[in-house]
Amino acid sequence: MIVPGWMRWTRRSLTAAGATLALAAGLLVGTASTSQAAAQGPCDIYAAGGTPCVAAHSTTRALYAAYNGSLYQVKRSSDSAVLNIGVLSAGGYANAAAQDSFCAGTSCVITVVYDQSGKGNNLTQAPGGGEAGGPDTLANAYAAPITVGGHEAYGVYVAAGTGYRDDSTSGIATGDAAEGIYAVFDGTHYNGGCCFDYGNAETSNNNTGNGHMEAVYFGNIKVWGYGTGNGPWVMADLENGLYSGVNAGYNAGNPTVSSRFLTAVVKGGPNQWAIRSGNAQSGSLSTSYSGARPAGYNPMHKEGAILLGIGGDNSKGSAGTFYEGVMTSGYPSDATENAVQANITAAGYSTSTAAAGTLTPGSRISLRATTACCTSDYVRHDDSDSQVVISAISSASTATDKADATWIVRAGLANSSCLSFESANDPGQYLRHSNFQLYLVGTDNSTLFAQDATFCPQTGHNGQGYSFQSVNYTTKYLRHYNYTVYLASDGGSNAWDSATSWSDDSSWLVAQPWG
Ligand code: AHR
Ligand code: AHR
C-alpha cells in the first residue's frame, strides 16, 4: 500500500515499540448447557405472597415453573415470516437455537414479547404518542446475547427509537390500586434520553398528568430526579417526573448502580411506594426509598397500559436492554421481592462465556493488521468522526485509544453464521460499510444496515488470521488502505481496490482486546 508521509505520521503518532499480544482465534465455540428449570419461577413466588403476576415478560426464561408456552416472537427480513420462540422445557430457558436457525442468512427483529401470566398482556410495537410519532422500531433479535443457566439467550435491546407497548390490558392496576414491578436490565446499557421504562403508563400514549404512570426507569437522565454519583440510577417514572425518592431532583438515598445485570424494583399503593435494586447475579436487594408519595402524586391515576423502552408520551430517546420483568396485582412485601431476587440470582445470568480474543460471539477482540508496514496497527474509531482507521496501539496508549480499538464480536446482524463488530465503548454502534468505506454507526434496524454490518470470516488471504467477506458484496473484504478501512475487492474501480498489497491489507489477526 502507498502511504503519504504526513498521513503515516498522524496515524502512527502514538506508536510505541514492542507491544505484542497473544493472538488467539477460534470460531463459534459452543456453550455448555447445565442448569435445570427452577422448581419455582418469580411469578410462583409472587402468587405465594398474595400478589400474583398480571403481566410476565421475558425473552430469556419462563417466569412460572409450569410455563411451557411462547416467550417471544421474531420476524425475519428475508420473507417477513414470524416464529414464536418457546422454552427448552416447562419452566425452563429460551430456545435460542430456534431463533438462530430461523434467522440464519437473514436478520430478525423481536415483534412480540408474550405475557406468561395468562392475562394476554403481550408487548408489541409501540404506536406514536404525544411526544414522538410512531410506530417505534423493533429490537434487533441478536443485539443482546447472553447466557442464562448456561444457555444462550437474547435480551430485548432498546436503541433510541425502539419501543413496545400494550394499551389494552387486563388485570393491570388502575387508579390508586397497588402494584409491584421488577425488571432485569443490562446495567451497562443506558443513556440520558427519556425514558427507558418498564411498567404502567397511559392508554392514550399521551402525557395525561402527574400520577398517570408508575414504571421502573433505568438510566442517567437528570432532567427530573437523580441520586448520588454520576448515575445510572433506578428511579420511578410517575409522569412529569422520574423520582429517585420523595423529592423532585436529588435524593441522597438513591445510589449509582453499576452491576452488569441489574434487578430494578418499583412498587406503589395508596400513598406508599418504594424503589429497590440489586445485582441480578448475586446478593440481595437494597431499598433506595420506601415511604409516602411525592407532592402532587397522591392519589395516583394509573391507567394500566404497559410500556417497555419509552416514556408515557412515547418519548423515545432512551436506550437499555431488558431480559425479564413482571407486574403484579397488590403491593408485594419486601420478603416476597427478596425471594424473587434469590430466584433471579439462581437463574444464572451471565455474559457470553466466549473467550476474549476469539471470534466467538460475545467475546472482546482487537483486530491487528498484518501488512509489514502496520503490524502494530489495529482497527479503531475515535470521537472526531465516524470513520474507521488503523493506528498503532500499545500498552502505552491511552485508555480511550485502547477502547477505541476494541470490538465486541456479535452474531452477524444479517446472518447469524457470520459476524458483526460492535464498538466496546460506543454500545449499539457497529462497523458498517457505506459507499465501500467503513464507519462506526448506530443501527437503524434496517435490512441494509444489518447487511452492511455483517462479515463472514475466512482464512486470511495471506495465510495469516482472517479475511472478512462482506455479506452483501461477496467479492469484497475488510481492507486497510492509506490507514483507512474500506470494503475492497482484489482489483477494481476504487483506489482502495488496488491489487498491490491486497492480500496482506485484507488479512487480520484476531488479538486479545486492548480495552
Ligand atoms: O415522567 C417522565 C416523562 O415525562 C414521561 O415518561 C413522559 O410521558 C413525559 O414526557
Ligand atoms: O458500501 C456499499 C453500499 O453503499 C452499502 O451497501 C450501502 O449502504 C451504500 O449505498
Coordinates of N, CA and C in Angstrom, one line a residue, residues 144-306:
A144 N -28.5 -8.4 21.9 CA -28.2 -8.5 23.3 C -28.0 -10.0 23.7
P145 N -27.0 -10.6 23.2 CA -26.8 -12.0 23.5 C -26.2 -12.2 24.9
I146 N -26.7 -13.2 25.6 CA -26.2 -13.5 26.9 C -26.3 -15.1 27.1
T147 N -25.9 -15.5 28.3 CA -26.3 -16.9 28.7 C -27.0 -16.8 30.0
V148 N -28.0 -17.7 30.2 CA -28.7 -17.8 31.4 C -28.8 -19.3 31.8
G149 N -28.3 -19.6 33.0 CA -28.2 -21.0 33.3 C -27.3 -21.8 32.4
G150 N -26.4 -21.1 31.7 CA -25.5 -21.8 30.8 C -26.1 -21.9 29.4
H151 N -27.3 -21.4 29.2 CA -28.0 -21.5 27.9 C -27.9 -20.2 27.2
E152 N -27.6 -20.2 25.9 CA -27.7 -19.0 25.1 C -29.1 -18.4 25.1
A153 N -29.2 -17.1 25.2 CA -30.5 -16.4 25.2 C -30.2 -15.0 24.7
Y154 N -31.3 -14.3 24.3 CA -31.2 -12.9 23.8 C -32.1 -12.0 24.5
G155 N -31.6 -10.8 24.9 CA -32.4 -9.8 25.5 C -33.1 -8.9 24.5
V156 N -33.9 -8.0 25.0 CA -34.6 -7.0 24.1 C -33.7 -5.8 24.2
Y157 N -33.0 -5.5 23.1 CA -32.1 -4.4 23.0 C -32.8 -3.2 22.5
V158 N -33.0 -2.2 23.4 CA -33.7 -1.0 23.0 C -32.7 0.1 22.7
A159 N -32.6 0.4 21.4 CA -31.8 1.6 20.9 C -32.8 2.8 20.9
A160 N -32.3 4.0 20.9 CA -33.2 5.1 20.8 C -34.1 4.9 19.6
G161 N -35.4 5.1 19.9 CA -36.4 4.8 18.8 C -37.1 3.5 18.9
T162 N -36.6 2.6 19.7 CA -37.2 1.3 19.9 C -38.3 1.4 21.0
G163 N -39.4 0.8 20.9 CA -40.4 0.8 22.0 C -41.5 -0.2 21.8
Y164 N -42.0 -0.8 22.9 CA -43.0 -1.8 22.9 C -44.1 -1.3 23.9
R165 N -45.4 -1.7 23.6 CA -46.5 -1.2 24.4 C -47.7 -2.1 24.3
D166 N -48.5 -2.1 25.3 CA -49.9 -2.7 25.2 C -50.8 -1.7 25.9
D167 N -51.7 -1.1 25.1 CA -52.6 0.0 25.6 C -53.9 -0.6 26.0
S168 N -54.1 -1.9 25.8 CA -55.4 -2.5 26.1 C -55.1 -3.8 26.9
T169 N -55.0 -3.6 28.2 CA -54.5 -4.7 29.1 C -55.7 -5.3 29.9
S170 N -55.3 -6.3 30.6 CA -56.3 -7.0 31.5 C -55.6 -7.2 32.9
G171 N -56.2 -6.8 34.0 CA -55.7 -7.1 35.3 C -54.6 -6.2 35.8
I172 N -54.2 -5.2 35.0 CA -53.1 -4.3 35.5 C -53.7 -3.2 36.3
A173 N -53.0 -2.7 37.4 CA -53.5 -1.7 38.3 C -54.0 -0.5 37.6
T174 N -55.1 0.1 38.0 CA -55.6 1.4 37.6 C -55.8 2.3 38.8
G175 N -56.0 3.6 38.6 CA -56.3 4.5 39.7 C -55.2 4.4 40.7
D176 N -55.6 4.3 42.0 CA -54.7 4.2 43.1 C -54.4 2.8 43.5
A177 N -54.8 1.8 42.7 CA -54.6 0.4 43.1 C -53.1 0.1 43.2
A178 N -52.8 -0.9 44.1 CA -51.4 -1.2 44.3 C -50.9 -2.2 43.3
E179 N -49.6 -2.1 43.0 CA -48.9 -3.0 42.1 C -47.5 -3.1 42.5
G180 N -46.8 -4.1 42.0 CA -45.4 -4.3 42.1 C -44.8 -4.5 40.7
I181 N -43.6 -4.1 40.5 CA -42.9 -4.2 39.2 C -41.4 -4.6 39.5
Y182 N -40.9 -5.6 38.8 CA -39.5 -5.7 38.7 C -39.0 -5.9 37.3
A183 N -37.8 -5.6 37.0 CA -37.2 -5.9 35.7 C -35.8 -6.2 35.9
V184 N -35.2 -7.1 35.0 CA -33.8 -7.3 35.0 C -33.3 -6.7 33.7
F185 N -32.4 -5.7 33.9 CA -31.8 -4.9 32.8 C -30.3 -5.2 32.7
D186 N -29.7 -4.8 31.5 CA -28.3 -4.7 31.4 C -27.9 -3.4 32.1
G187 N -27.2 -3.5 33.2 CA -26.8 -2.3 34.0 C -25.7 -1.5 33.3
T188 N -25.2 -2.0 32.2 CA -24.2 -1.2 31.5 C -24.7 -0.5 30.2
H189 N -26.0 -0.8 29.9 CA -26.5 -0.2 28.7 C -27.6 0.8 29.1
Y190 N -27.4 2.1 28.9 CA -28.3 3.1 29.3 C -27.9 4.4 28.7
N191 N -28.7 5.4 28.8 CA -28.4 6.7 28.3 C -29.1 7.8 29.1
G192 N -29.0 9.0 28.6 CA -29.6 10.2 29.3 C -30.8 10.7 28.5
G193 N -31.4 9.8 27.7 CA -32.6 10.2 27.0 C -33.8 9.8 27.8
C194 N -35.0 10.3 27.4 CA -36.2 9.9 28.1 C -36.9 8.9 27.3
C195 N -37.4 7.8 27.9 CA -37.2 7.3 29.2 C -37.3 5.8 29.1
F196 N -36.2 5.1 29.5 CA -36.1 3.7 29.4 C -36.9 3.1 30.6
D197 N -38.2 2.9 30.3 CA -39.2 2.5 31.4 C -39.7 1.1 31.1
Y198 N -40.1 0.4 32.2 CA -41.0 -0.8 32.1 C -42.0 -0.7 33.1
G199 N -43.3 -0.7 32.7 CA -44.4 -0.6 33.7 C -45.6 0.0 33.2
N200 N -46.3 0.7 34.1 CA -47.7 1.2 33.9 C -47.7 2.6 33.4
A201 N -48.5 2.8 32.3 CA -48.5 4.1 31.6 C -49.9 4.4 31.0
E202 N -49.9 5.5 30.3 CA -51.2 5.9 29.7 C -51.7 5.1 28.6
T203 N -53.0 4.8 28.5 CA -53.5 4.1 27.4 C -53.6 4.9 26.1
S204 N -53.5 6.2 26.3 CA -53.6 7.1 25.1 C -52.3 7.4 24.4
N205 N -51.2 7.0 25.0 CA -49.8 7.4 24.5 C -49.5 8.9 24.7
N206 N -50.3 9.5 25.5 CA -50.1 11.0 25.7 C -49.8 11.2 27.2
N207 N -49.1 12.3 27.5 CA -48.9 12.7 28.9 C -50.2 13.3 29.4
T208 N -50.9 12.5 30.3 CA -52.2 12.9 30.8 C -52.1 13.4 32.3
G209 N -50.9 13.7 32.7 CA -50.7 14.3 34.0 C -50.0 13.5 35.1
N210 N -49.7 14.2 36.2 CA -49.0 13.6 37.3 C -49.7 12.3 37.8
G211 N -49.0 11.3 38.0 CA -49.6 10.1 38.6 C -50.3 9.2 37.6
H212 N -50.2 9.5 36.3 CA -50.8 8.6 35.3 C -49.9 7.5 34.9
M213 N -48.7 7.5 35.5 CA -47.7 6.4 35.2 C -47.2 5.9 36.5
E214 N -46.7 4.6 36.5 CA -45.9 4.1 37.5 C -45.0 3.0 36.9
A215 N -43.8 3.4 36.6 CA -42.9 2.4 35.9 C -41.6 2.5 36.5
V216 N -40.8 1.4 36.3 CA -39.4 1.4 36.7 C -38.6 2.0 35.6
Y217 N -37.8 3.0 35.9 CA -36.9 3.6 35.0 C -35.4 3.3 35.3
F218 N -34.6 3.2 34.2 CA -33.2 3.0 34.4 C -32.4 3.8 33.4
G219 N -31.5 4.6 33.9 CA -30.6 5.5 33.1 C -30.0 6.6 33.8
N220 N -29.5 7.6 33.1 CA -28.8 8.7 33.8 C -29.3 10.0 33.4
I221 N -30.5 10.1 33.0 CA -31.1 11.4 32.7 C -31.3 12.2 34.0
K222 N -31.0 13.5 34.1 CA -31.1 14.2 35.3 C -32.1 15.3 35.2
V223 N -32.9 15.3 34.2 CA -33.9 16.4 34.0 C -34.9 16.5 35.2
W224 N -35.3 15.3 35.7 CA -36.3 15.3 36.8 C -35.6 14.9 38.1
G225 N -35.2 13.7 38.3 CA -34.6 13.2 39.5 C -33.3 12.6 39.3
Y226 N -32.5 12.4 40.3 CA -31.2 11.7 40.3 C -30.8 11.4 41.7
G227 N -29.7 10.6 41.8 CA -29.2 10.2 43.1 C -27.8 10.6 43.2
T228 N -27.0 9.8 44.0 CA -25.6 10.0 44.2 C -24.8 9.6 43.0
G229 N -23.6 10.2 42.9 CA -22.7 9.8 41.8 C -23.2 10.3 40.5
N230 N -22.7 9.7 39.5 CA -23.0 10.2 38.1 C -24.0 9.4 37.4
G231 N -24.6 8.4 38.1 CA -25.6 7.5 37.5 C -24.9 6.4 36.8
P232 N -25.7 5.5 36.3 CA -27.2 5.5 36.2 C -27.9 5.2 37.5
W233 N -29.2 5.5 37.5 CA -30.0 5.3 38.7 C -31.2 4.5 38.3
V234 N -31.8 3.8 39.3 CA -33.1 3.2 39.2 C -34.1 4.2 39.8
M235 N -35.0 4.7 39.0 CA -36.0 5.6 39.5 C -37.4 5.2 39.1
A236 N -38.4 5.9 39.6 CA -39.8 5.6 39.2 C -40.3 6.7 38.3
D237 N -40.8 6.3 37.1 CA -41.5 7.3 36.3 C -42.9 7.4 36.7
L238 N -43.2 8.5 37.3 CA -44.6 8.7 37.8 C -45.4 9.7 36.9
E239 N -44.8 10.0 35.8 CA -45.3 11.0 34.8 C -45.0 12.4 35.3
N240 N -44.5 13.2 34.3 CA -43.9 14.5 34.6 C -42.9 14.4 35.7
G241 N -42.2 13.3 35.7 CA -41.1 13.2 36.7 C -40.6 11.8 36.9
L242 N -39.3 11.7 36.8 CA -38.6 10.5 37.3 C -38.2 10.7 38.7
Y243 N -38.7 10.0 39.6 CA -38.5 10.2 41.1 C -37.4 9.2 41.6
S244 N -36.4 9.8 42.2 CA -35.3 9.0 42.8 C -35.6 8.8 44.3
G245 N -36.7 9.4 44.8 CA -37.1 9.3 46.2 C -38.3 10.3 46.3
V246 N -38.5 10.7 47.5 CA -39.8 11.5 47.7 C -39.6 13.0 47.1
N247 N -38.4 13.4 47.0 CA -38.2 14.8 46.5 C -38.0 14.8 45.0
A248 N -38.5 15.8 44.3 CA -38.1 16.1 43.0 C -36.6 16.4 43.0
G249 N -35.9 16.1 41.9 CA -34.5 16.3 41.9 C -33.7 15.3 42.7
Y250 N -32.8 15.8 43.6 CA -31.8 14.9 44.2 C -32.4 14.2 45.4
N251 N -32.1 12.9 45.6 CA -32.3 12.2 46.8 C -31.1 11.4 47.1
A252 N -30.5 11.6 48.3 CA -29.3 11.1 48.7 C -29.3 9.6 48.9
G253 N -30.5 9.0 49.1 CA -30.6 7.6 49.3 C -30.6 6.7 48.1
N254 N -30.5 7.4 46.9 CA -30.6 6.6 45.7 C -29.2 6.5 45.0
P255 N -28.6 5.4 45.0 CA -27.2 5.3 44.6 C -27.0 5.1 43.1
T256 N -25.9 5.5 42.6 CA -25.5 5.0 41.2 C -25.3 3.5 41.3
V257 N -25.9 2.8 40.3 CA -25.8 1.3 40.3 C -24.9 0.9 39.1
S258 N -24.2 -0.2 39.3 CA -23.1 -0.5 38.3 C -23.0 -2.0 37.9
S259 N -23.9 -2.8 38.4 CA -23.8 -4.2 38.1 C -24.1 -4.5 36.6
R260 N -23.5 -5.5 36.0 CA -23.7 -5.8 34.6 C -25.2 -6.3 34.4
F261 N -25.7 -7.1 35.3 CA -27.1 -7.5 35.3 C -27.7 -6.8 36.5
L262 N -28.8 -6.1 36.3 CA -29.4 -5.3 37.4 C -30.9 -5.7 37.6
T263 N -31.2 -5.9 38.9 CA -32.6 -6.1 39.2 C -33.1 -4.7 39.7
A264 N -34.2 -4.3 39.1 CA -34.7 -2.9 39.4 C -36.2 -3.1 39.8
V265 N -36.6 -2.5 41.0 CA -37.9 -2.7 41.5 C -38.6 -1.4 41.8
V266 N -39.8 -1.3 41.4 CA -40.7 -0.2 41.9 C -42.0 -0.8 42.3
K267 N -42.6 -0.3 43.4 CA -43.9 -0.8 43.7 C -44.6 0.4 44.3
G268 N -46.0 0.4 44.2 CA -46.7 1.5 44.7 C -48.2 1.2 45.0
G269 N -48.6 1.8 46.1 CA -50.0 1.6 46.5 C -50.5 3.0 47.1
P270 N -51.6 3.1 47.7 CA -52.1 4.4 48.2 C -51.1 5.0 49.2
N271 N -50.7 6.2 48.8 CA -49.7 7.0 49.5 C -48.5 6.2 50.1
Q272 N -48.1 5.2 49.3 CA -47.0 4.4 49.7 C -46.3 3.9 48.4
W273 N -45.0 4.0 48.4 CA -44.2 3.4 47.2 C -42.8 3.2 47.6
A274 N -42.1 2.4 46.8 CA -40.7 2.1 47.1 C -39.9 1.9 45.8
I275 N -38.6 2.1 45.9 CA -37.6 1.8 44.8 C -36.6 0.9 45.5
R276 N -36.3 -0.3 44.8 CA -35.3 -1.2 45.3 C -34.4 -1.6 44.1
S277 N -33.2 -2.1 44.4 CA -32.4 -2.6 43.3 C -31.3 -3.5 43.9
G278 N -30.8 -4.3 43.0 CA -29.7 -5.2 43.4 C -29.0 -5.8 42.2
N279 N -27.9 -6.5 42.4 CA -27.2 -7.2 41.4 C -27.9 -8.5 41.0
A280 N -28.3 -8.6 39.8 CA -29.1 -9.8 39.4 C -28.3 -11.1 39.3
Q281 N -27.0 -11.0 39.6 CA -26.1 -12.2 39.6 C -25.8 -12.7 41.0
S282 N -26.0 -11.8 42.0 CA -25.7 -12.3 43.3 C -26.2 -11.2 44.3
G283 N -26.4 -11.7 45.6 CA -26.7 -10.8 46.7 C -28.1 -10.4 46.7
S284 N -28.4 -9.4 47.6 CA -29.8 -9.1 47.9 C -30.2 -7.7 47.3
L285 N -31.4 -7.4 47.5 CA -31.9 -6.1 47.1 C -31.7 -5.0 48.2
S286 N -31.4 -3.8 47.8 CA -31.3 -2.7 48.8 C -32.5 -1.8 48.4
T287 N -32.9 -1.1 49.5 CA -34.1 -0.2 49.3 C -33.6 1.3 49.2
S288 N -33.8 1.9 48.1 CA -33.4 3.3 47.9 C -34.4 4.3 48.5
Y289 N -35.7 3.9 48.5 CA -36.7 4.7 49.1 C -37.9 3.8 49.4
S290 N -38.6 4.1 50.5 CA -39.8 3.5 50.9 C -40.6 4.5 51.7
G291 N -41.8 4.9 51.3 CA -42.5 5.8 52.1 C -43.6 6.5 51.3
A292 N -43.9 7.7 51.7 CA -45.1 8.4 51.2 C -44.8 8.9 49.7
R293 N -45.9 9.2 49.1 CA -45.8 9.7 47.7 C -45.2 11.1 47.6
P294 N -44.6 11.4 46.5 CA -44.2 12.8 46.4 C -45.4 13.8 46.3
A295 N -45.2 15.0 46.5 CA -46.2 16.0 46.4 C -46.8 16.0 45.0
G296 N -48.1 16.0 44.9 CA -48.8 16.0 43.6 C -49.0 14.6 43.1
Y297 N -48.6 13.6 43.8 CA -48.8 12.2 43.3 C -49.7 11.3 44.2
N298 N -50.5 12.0 45.0 CA -51.4 11.2 45.9 C -52.8 11.8 45.8
P299 N -53.8 11.1 45.4 CA -53.7 9.7 44.9 C -53.1 9.6 43.5
M300 N -52.8 8.4 43.1 CA -52.3 8.1 41.8 C -53.5 7.9 40.8
H301 N -53.2 8.0 39.5 CA -54.3 7.9 38.5 C -53.8 6.9 37.4
K302 N -53.3 5.8 37.9 CA -52.7 4.8 36.9 C -53.8 4.4 35.9
E303 N -53.3 4.2 34.6 CA -54.2 3.9 33.5 C -54.1 2.5 33.1
G304 N -53.0 1.8 33.4 CA -52.9 0.4 33.1 C -52.4 -0.1 31.8
A305 N -51.9 0.8 31.0 CA -51.2 0.4 29.8 C -49.8 -0.1 30.3
I306 N -49.1 -0.9 29.4 CA -47.8 -1.4 29.8 C -46.8 -0.9 28.7

